[in-house]
Each structure stands twice: as structure tokens, then as C-alpha cells.
Coordinates of C-alpha atoms in Angstrom, one line a residue:
X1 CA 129.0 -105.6 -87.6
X2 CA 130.6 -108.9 -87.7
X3 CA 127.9 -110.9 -86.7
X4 CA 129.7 -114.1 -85.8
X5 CA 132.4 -112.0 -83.5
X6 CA 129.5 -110.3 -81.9
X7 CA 127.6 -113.9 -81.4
X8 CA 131.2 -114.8 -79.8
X9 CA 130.9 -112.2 -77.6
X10 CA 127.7 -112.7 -76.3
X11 CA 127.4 -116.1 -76.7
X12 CA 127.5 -117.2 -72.1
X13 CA 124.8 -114.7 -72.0
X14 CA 122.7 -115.7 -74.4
X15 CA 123.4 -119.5 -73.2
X16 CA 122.5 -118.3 -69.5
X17 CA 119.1 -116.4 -71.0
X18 CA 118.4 -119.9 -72.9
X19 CA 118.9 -122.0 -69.6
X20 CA 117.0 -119.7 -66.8
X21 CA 114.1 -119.5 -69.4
X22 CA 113.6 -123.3 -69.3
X23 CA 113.3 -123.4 -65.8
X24 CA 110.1 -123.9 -64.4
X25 CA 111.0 -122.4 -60.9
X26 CA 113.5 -119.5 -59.4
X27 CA 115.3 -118.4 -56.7
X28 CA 114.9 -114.5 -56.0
X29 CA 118.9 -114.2 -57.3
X30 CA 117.7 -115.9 -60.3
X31 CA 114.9 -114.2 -61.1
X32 CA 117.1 -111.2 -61.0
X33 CA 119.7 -112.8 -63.2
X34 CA 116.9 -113.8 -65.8
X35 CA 115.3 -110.1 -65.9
X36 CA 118.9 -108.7 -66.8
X37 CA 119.2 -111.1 -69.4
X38 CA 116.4 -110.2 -70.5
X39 CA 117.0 -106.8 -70.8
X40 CA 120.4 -107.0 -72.4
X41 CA 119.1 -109.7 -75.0
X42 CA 116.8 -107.3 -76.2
X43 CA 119.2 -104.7 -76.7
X44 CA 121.0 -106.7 -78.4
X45 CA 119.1 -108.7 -80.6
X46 CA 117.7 -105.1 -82.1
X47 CA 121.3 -104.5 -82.3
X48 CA 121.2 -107.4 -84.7
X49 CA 118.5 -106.6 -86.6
X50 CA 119.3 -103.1 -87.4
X51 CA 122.6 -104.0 -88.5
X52 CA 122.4 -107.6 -90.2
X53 CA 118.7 -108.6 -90.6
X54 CA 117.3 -111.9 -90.3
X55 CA 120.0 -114.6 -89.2
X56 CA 120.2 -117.3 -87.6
X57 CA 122.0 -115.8 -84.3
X58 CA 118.9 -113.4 -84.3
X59 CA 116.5 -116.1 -85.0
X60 CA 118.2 -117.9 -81.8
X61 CA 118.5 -115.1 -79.5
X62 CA 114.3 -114.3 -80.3
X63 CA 113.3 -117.5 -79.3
X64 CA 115.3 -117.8 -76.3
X65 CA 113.4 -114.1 -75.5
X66 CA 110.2 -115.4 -76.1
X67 CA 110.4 -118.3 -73.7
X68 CA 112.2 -116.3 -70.9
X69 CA 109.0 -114.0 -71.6
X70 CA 106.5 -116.8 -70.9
X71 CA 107.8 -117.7 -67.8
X72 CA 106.9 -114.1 -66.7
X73 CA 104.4 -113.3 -68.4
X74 CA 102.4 -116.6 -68.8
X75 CA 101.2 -118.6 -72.4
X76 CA 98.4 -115.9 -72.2
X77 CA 97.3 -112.6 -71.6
X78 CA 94.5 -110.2 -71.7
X79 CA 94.5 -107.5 -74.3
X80 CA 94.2 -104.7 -72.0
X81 CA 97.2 -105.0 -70.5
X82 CA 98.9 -105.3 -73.3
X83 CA 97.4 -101.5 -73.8
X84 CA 100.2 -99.7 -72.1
X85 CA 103.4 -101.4 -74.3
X86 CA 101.3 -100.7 -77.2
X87 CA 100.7 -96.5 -76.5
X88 CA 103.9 -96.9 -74.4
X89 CA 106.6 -98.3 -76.5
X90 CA 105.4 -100.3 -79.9
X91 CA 103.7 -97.3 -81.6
X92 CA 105.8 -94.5 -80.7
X93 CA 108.9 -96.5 -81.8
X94 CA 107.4 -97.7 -84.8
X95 CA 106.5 -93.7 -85.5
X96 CA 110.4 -92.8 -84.9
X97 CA 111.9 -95.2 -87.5
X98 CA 110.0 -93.1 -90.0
X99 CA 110.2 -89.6 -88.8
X100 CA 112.6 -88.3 -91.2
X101 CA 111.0 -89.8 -94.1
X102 CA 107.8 -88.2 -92.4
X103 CA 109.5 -84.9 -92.7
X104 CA 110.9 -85.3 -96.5
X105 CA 107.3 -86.3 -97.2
X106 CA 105.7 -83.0 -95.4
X107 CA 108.3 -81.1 -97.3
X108 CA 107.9 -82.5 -100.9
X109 CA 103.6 -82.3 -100.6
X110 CA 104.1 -78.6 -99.3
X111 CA 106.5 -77.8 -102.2
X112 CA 104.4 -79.7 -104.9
X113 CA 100.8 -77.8 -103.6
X114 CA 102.6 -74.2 -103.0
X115 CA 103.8 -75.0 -107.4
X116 CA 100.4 -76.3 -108.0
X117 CA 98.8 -73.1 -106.5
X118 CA 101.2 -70.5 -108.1
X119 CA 100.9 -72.5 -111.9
X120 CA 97.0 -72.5 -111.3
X121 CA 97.1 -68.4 -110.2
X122 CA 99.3 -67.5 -112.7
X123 CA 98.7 -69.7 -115.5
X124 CA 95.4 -67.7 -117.4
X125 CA 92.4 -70.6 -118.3
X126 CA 93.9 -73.2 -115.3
X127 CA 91.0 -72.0 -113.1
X128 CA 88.6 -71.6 -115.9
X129 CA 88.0 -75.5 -115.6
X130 CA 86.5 -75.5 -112.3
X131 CA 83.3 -75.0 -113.3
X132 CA 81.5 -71.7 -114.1
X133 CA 82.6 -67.9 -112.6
X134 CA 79.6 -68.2 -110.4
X135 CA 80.1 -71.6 -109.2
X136 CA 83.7 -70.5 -108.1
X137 CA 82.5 -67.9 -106.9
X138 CA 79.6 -69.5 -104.5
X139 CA 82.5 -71.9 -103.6
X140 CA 84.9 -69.5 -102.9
X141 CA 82.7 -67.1 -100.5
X142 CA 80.0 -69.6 -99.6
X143 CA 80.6 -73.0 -100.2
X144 CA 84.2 -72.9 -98.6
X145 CA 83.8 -71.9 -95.3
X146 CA 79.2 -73.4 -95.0
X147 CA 81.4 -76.8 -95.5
X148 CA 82.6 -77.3 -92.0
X149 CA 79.1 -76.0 -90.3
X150 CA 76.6 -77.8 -92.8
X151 CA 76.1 -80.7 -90.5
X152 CA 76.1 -81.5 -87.1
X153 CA 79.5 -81.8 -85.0
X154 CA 79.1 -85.5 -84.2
X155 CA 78.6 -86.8 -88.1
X156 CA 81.0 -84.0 -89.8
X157 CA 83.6 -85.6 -87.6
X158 CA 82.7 -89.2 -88.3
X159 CA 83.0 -88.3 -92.1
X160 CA 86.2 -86.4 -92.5
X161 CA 87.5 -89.3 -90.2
X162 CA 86.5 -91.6 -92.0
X163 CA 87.6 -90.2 -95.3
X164 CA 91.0 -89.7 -94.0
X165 CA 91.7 -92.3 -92.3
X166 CA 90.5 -94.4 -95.8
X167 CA 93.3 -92.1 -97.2
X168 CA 95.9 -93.1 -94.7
X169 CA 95.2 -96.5 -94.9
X170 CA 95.9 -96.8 -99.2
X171 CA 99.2 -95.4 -98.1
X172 CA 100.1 -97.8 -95.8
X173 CA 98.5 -101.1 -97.1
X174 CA 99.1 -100.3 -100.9
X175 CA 102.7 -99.8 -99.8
X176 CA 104.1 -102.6 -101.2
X177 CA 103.4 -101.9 -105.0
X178 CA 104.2 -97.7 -104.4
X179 CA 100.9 -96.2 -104.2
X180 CA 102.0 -93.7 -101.3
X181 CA 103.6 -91.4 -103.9
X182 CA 100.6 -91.0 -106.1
X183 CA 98.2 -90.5 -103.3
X184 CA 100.1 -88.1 -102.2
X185 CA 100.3 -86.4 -105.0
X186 CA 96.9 -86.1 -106.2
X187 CA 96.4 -84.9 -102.3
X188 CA 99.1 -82.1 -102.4
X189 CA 97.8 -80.9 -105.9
X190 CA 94.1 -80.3 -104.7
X191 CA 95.9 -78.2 -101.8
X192 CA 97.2 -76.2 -104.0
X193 CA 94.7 -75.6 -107.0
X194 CA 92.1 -75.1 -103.6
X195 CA 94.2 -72.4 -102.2
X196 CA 94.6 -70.7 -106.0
X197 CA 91.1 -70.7 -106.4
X198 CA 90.7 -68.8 -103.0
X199 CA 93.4 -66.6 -103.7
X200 CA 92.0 -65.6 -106.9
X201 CA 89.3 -64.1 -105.3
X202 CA 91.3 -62.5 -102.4
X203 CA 90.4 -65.0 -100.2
X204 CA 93.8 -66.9 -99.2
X205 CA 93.7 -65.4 -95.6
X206 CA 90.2 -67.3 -95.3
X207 CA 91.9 -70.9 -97.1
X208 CA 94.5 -70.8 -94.4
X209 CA 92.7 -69.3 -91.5
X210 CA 89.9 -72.5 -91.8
X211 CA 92.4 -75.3 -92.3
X212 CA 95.2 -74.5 -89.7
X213 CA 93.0 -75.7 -86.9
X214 CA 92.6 -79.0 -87.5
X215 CA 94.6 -79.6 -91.0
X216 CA 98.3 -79.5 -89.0
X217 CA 97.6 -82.6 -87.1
X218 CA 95.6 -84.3 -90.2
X219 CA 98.3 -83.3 -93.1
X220 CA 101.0 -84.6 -90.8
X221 CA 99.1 -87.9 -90.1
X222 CA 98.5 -88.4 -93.5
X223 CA 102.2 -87.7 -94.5
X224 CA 103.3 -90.4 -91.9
X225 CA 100.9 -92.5 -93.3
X226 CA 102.9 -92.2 -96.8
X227 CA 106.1 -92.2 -95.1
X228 CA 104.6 -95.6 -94.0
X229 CA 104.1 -96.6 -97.1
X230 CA 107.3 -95.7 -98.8
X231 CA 109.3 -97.5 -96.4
X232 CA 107.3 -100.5 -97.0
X233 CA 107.8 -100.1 -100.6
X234 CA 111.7 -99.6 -100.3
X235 CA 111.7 -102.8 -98.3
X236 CA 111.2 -104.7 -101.1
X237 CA 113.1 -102.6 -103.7
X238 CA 116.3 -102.7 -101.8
X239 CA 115.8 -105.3 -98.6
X240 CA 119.4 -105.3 -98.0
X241 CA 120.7 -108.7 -96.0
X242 CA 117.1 -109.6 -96.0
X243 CA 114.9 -111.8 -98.7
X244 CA 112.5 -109.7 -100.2
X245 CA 109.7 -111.4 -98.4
X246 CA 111.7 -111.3 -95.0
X247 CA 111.8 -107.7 -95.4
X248 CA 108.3 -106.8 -96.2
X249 CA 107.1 -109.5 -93.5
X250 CA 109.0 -107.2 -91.0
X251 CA 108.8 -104.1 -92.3
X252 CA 105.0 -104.5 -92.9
X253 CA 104.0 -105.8 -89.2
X254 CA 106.1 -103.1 -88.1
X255 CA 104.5 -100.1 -90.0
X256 CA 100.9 -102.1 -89.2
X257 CA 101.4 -100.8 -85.8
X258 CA 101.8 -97.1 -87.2
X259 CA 98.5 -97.3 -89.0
X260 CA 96.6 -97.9 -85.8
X261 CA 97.4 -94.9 -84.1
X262 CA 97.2 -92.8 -87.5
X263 CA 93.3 -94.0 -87.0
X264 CA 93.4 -92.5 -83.4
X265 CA 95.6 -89.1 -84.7
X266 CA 93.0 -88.7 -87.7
X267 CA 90.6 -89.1 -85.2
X268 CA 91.6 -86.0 -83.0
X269 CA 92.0 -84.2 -86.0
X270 CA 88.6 -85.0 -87.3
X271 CA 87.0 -83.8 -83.6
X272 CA 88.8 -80.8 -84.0
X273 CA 87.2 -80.0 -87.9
X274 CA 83.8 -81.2 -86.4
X275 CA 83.8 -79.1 -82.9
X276 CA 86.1 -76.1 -83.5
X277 CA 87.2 -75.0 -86.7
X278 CA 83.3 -73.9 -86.7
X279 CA 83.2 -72.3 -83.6
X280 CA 83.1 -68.2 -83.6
X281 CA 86.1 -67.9 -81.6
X282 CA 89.3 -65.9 -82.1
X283 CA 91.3 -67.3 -84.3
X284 CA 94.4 -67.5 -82.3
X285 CA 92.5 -70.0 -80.0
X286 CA 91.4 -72.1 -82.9
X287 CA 94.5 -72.5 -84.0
X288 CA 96.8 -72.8 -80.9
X289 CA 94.4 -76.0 -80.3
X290 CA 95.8 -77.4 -83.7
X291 CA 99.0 -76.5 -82.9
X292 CA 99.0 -77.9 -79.4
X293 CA 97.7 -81.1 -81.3
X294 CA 100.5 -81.4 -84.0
X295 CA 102.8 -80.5 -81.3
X296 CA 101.5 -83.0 -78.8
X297 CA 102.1 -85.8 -82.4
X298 CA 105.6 -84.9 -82.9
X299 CA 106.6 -85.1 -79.0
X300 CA 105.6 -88.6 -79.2
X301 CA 107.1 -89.6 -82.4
X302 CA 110.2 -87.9 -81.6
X303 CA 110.5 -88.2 -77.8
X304 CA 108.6 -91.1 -76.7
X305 CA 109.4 -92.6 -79.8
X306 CA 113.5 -92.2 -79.2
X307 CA 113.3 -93.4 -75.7
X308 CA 111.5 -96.4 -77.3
X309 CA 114.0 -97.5 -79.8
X310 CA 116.7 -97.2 -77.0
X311 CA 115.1 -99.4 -74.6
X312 CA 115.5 -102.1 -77.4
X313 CA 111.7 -101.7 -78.8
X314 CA 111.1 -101.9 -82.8
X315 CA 107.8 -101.4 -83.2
X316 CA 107.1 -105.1 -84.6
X317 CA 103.9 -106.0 -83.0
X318 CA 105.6 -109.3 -83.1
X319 CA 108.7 -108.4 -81.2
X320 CA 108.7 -110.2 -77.8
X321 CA 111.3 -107.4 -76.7
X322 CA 108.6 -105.3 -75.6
X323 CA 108.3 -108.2 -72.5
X324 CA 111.1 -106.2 -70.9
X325 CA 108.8 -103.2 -70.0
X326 CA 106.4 -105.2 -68.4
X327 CA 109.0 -107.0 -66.7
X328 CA 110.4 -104.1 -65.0
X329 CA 107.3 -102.9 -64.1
X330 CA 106.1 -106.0 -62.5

């Protein structure tokens, strides 16, 4: 793009956007005028953004948002209604910028734990390590399936949420100095040596059979989580037009955003490991709830998500473009 062409262009808009938002009263018309503006500013300051970074035209064009914003939205609001732009527009755009790095992720774990697993099952003395013949095999008829009906529903869930979403959150947060890759790692390789250790006893049916349940919508969560992280960490490896700390400012209040509903997708996952992977149902119910949760995740990253980023939102929990949805809806 060449940004001072396209400033050119748009520059009487962006002047009438600058001038309705200082006024402190409106006519119907301009109120009208002001919400196009709006609209169209958005657009086109993500347009911007995308293509050029931080610059001064964008810097501009933000602020002249933000005060158009205020003059419909007021200096302050409460949290609650800012609920629906979050759920509506923020996360599941800030969960589409990363979905194919999402899906390379999911593809490289899977690859690395279905290695892991065949090196461990064919490799003679791999197995050996885990402890004694009958430890592995009181973990692999016992121990294995007793773990998800040891405790009650209510704490089992509070625990495997709380370990994953622990999990998750290294890979986001630790970004920035590339811990994603190694967590994910070490978390793809204990897939796999776990399912060698089952199949070694004849027992894979029983490794994949109590996982699938809950473990689509938690393997995926924690796979956008690193996906989150990556991108964080690529921001400051190669932040294009940007400074390095301009790109990790934006790319990191951005992918904050994804981390909070991570918590609330590791959190569905975790009720489904607590409530009904134990259950004594068929099998094809347990699992068609998993998938119904994993599918119900990837309609909103990729859908909602979509329809997001073409309304003009980013994700940045920052962005005052997400003012545009609540001004058509008022």
C-alpha cells in the first residue's frame, strides 16, 4: 500500500470524522453522517494496520475514532456491556488471525506424539524406564482409566482446569522469549509415550476411547494457546514496519484477548473430563459431546471470527474500532 496515496484518498473523510467528533451536539443527518464515518474509518484504519503498521496516518485516524466513540458512547462505561463486543467480535477475531498457525501447531504435536509413540513401541528398553512391569501394568489396566473417577465431578474438573489452563497460559505469556515450542513439545511427547505404553498392553482402543471426549476441545485450546504464543514470539523476531516493542505492544494486547476465552474453552473441556468421560454411557454419546464441543470452537474461530475481521475488528482489546458495533446497535 502506498500509505501516503491512500491518506490522499481518504483524507475529507477522515477530516469530516475529526470535525463531527468534536462536536458536542447533532442534528439527526449528522449523527447519521458521524456513524458512517465511523464505520468506514474503522475499516480503514485496520486496512492500515495490516498493511503498514504503526504510522502516523494510523495514529491520526485512531484518535479521531476514539473521540467520535465518546461522543456515543460516553467517557465511561460499565463492564457488562462491554460483554457482548468482547464474546461478539474482539475474541473471535483475535482467535481468526491465528487459526492457521493453530492448525500447523495441531498438525506438528500430532505428528511429534504419533513418532514419539511408534519409537517408544518399537524401540525394545524405551518402556522399560517407566517404572516396574507391574507398575505399568496397574497403570495401564487400573490406574488409566480409576484416574478420571477417583474424585468427585466438581474438584476433578477444577483440577484438570486448572492445570491446563496453567499450561495455556506459559504459552501465551512466555511468548515473547519462545517458550510455546518447548511446551508443546514436552506435551505432545507424553501423548505419545502414554499411548505406547497402553498399546503395549493391547490397550490403545481404551487410550483413545477415554480422551476423545473431552481431549478434542482441550488439545485444540491448548494448541491455540501455543499458536498464541508463537505469533507473539515472531512479532519480535521479524516485526516488519513496526519497532520491535510496537509490535509486541500490539501483538501482545491482541493475543491477551485470546487467553481469556482459552480459560473459558479449557473450562468446558475440563466439565466434560469431570462429568462425562466417567459416565457409563455409549461411547458414541461421549464422544459426539466432545465433538459437538470442538466443533462448536472452530465455528467461532473461523466463522464468527471471519465476520469479525471484516467488520474492521482486530482483536486489540485496545482498539476503539469495536465502538462501531455498539453504535449500530444503539
Amino acid at each position: 500500500m502506498d500509505l501516503d496515496a491512500y491518506s490522499a484518498a481518504h483524507r475529507d473523510e477522515w477530516d469530516e470524522l475529526a470535525r463531527l467528533g468534536a462536536k458536542r451536539s447533532f442534528s439527526g443527518s449528522e449523527s447519521d453522517r458521524l456513524i458512517e464515518r465511523y464505520q468506514s474509518g474503522a475499516s480503514q484504519l485496520s486496512a492500515i494496520k495490516t498493511t503498514a503498521g504503526q504510522s502516523v496516518q494510523g495514529d491520526r485516524l485512531s484518535l479521531s475514532l476514539s473521540r467520535a466513540r465518546l461522543r456515543f458512547t460516553g467517557a465511561g462505561s460499565n463492564v457488562l456491556s462491554q460483554l457482548p463486543t468482547f464474546f461478539g467480535a474482539q475474541l473471535p477475531a483475535a482467535l481468526y488471525r491465528i487459526r492457521w498457525t493453530s492448525l500447523i501447531v495441531a498438525l506438528a504435536s500430532a505428528t511429534i506424539a504419533v513418532l514419539y509413540g511408534f519409537w517408544a513401541l518399537n524401540t525394545p528398553g524405551v518402556l522399560s524406564h517407566f517404572g516396574t512391569e507391574e507398575f505399568r501394568k496397574q497403570f495401564v489396566e487400573q490406574d488409566f482409566v480409576n484416574y478420571y473417577s477417583n474424585h468427585p465431578p466438581a474438584s476433578f474438573t477444577g483440577q484438570v482446569w486448572t492445570n491446563n489452563a496453567w499450561l495455556a497460559a506459559q504459552c501465551v505469556a512466555f511468548g515473547i522469549v519462545g517458550v510455546a515450542p518447548y511446551v508443546l513439545f514436552l506435551n505432545a511427547q507424553t501423548i505419545g509415550l502414554s499411548g505406547a505404553l497402553m498399546a503395549s498392553h493391547d490397550r490403545l482402543d481404551v487410550f483413545f476411547l477415554y480422551i476423545a471426549p473431552h481431549g478434542q476441545l482441550e488439545l485444540y485450546s491448548i494448541f491455540v494457546a501455543g499458536a498464541a504464543g508463537l505469533t507473539i514470539f515472531w512479532s519480535w523476531i521479524a516485526p516488519g514496519a513496526r519497532t520491535r516493542g510496537q509490535a509486541l505492544a500490539e501483538e501482545g494486547r491482541a493475543l491477551f484477548t485470546v487467553a481469556i476465552g482459552l480459560i473459558l474453552s479449557l473450562l468446558v473441556s475440563g466439565i466434560i473430563e469431570g462429568f462425562v468421560t466417567r459416565q457409563d454411557w455409549p461411547w458414541v454419546i461421549k464422544i459426539g459431546i466432545g465433538t459437538v464441543a470442538l466443533g462448536s470452537f472452530l465455528f467461532y474461530q473461523w466463522v464468527i471470527g471471519r465476520r469479525a475481521v471484516r467488520a474492521g475488528e482486530t482483536g486489540d482489546l485496545d482498539e476503539f474500532e469495536a465502538g462501531a458495533r455498539r453504535i449500530v446497535a444503539a
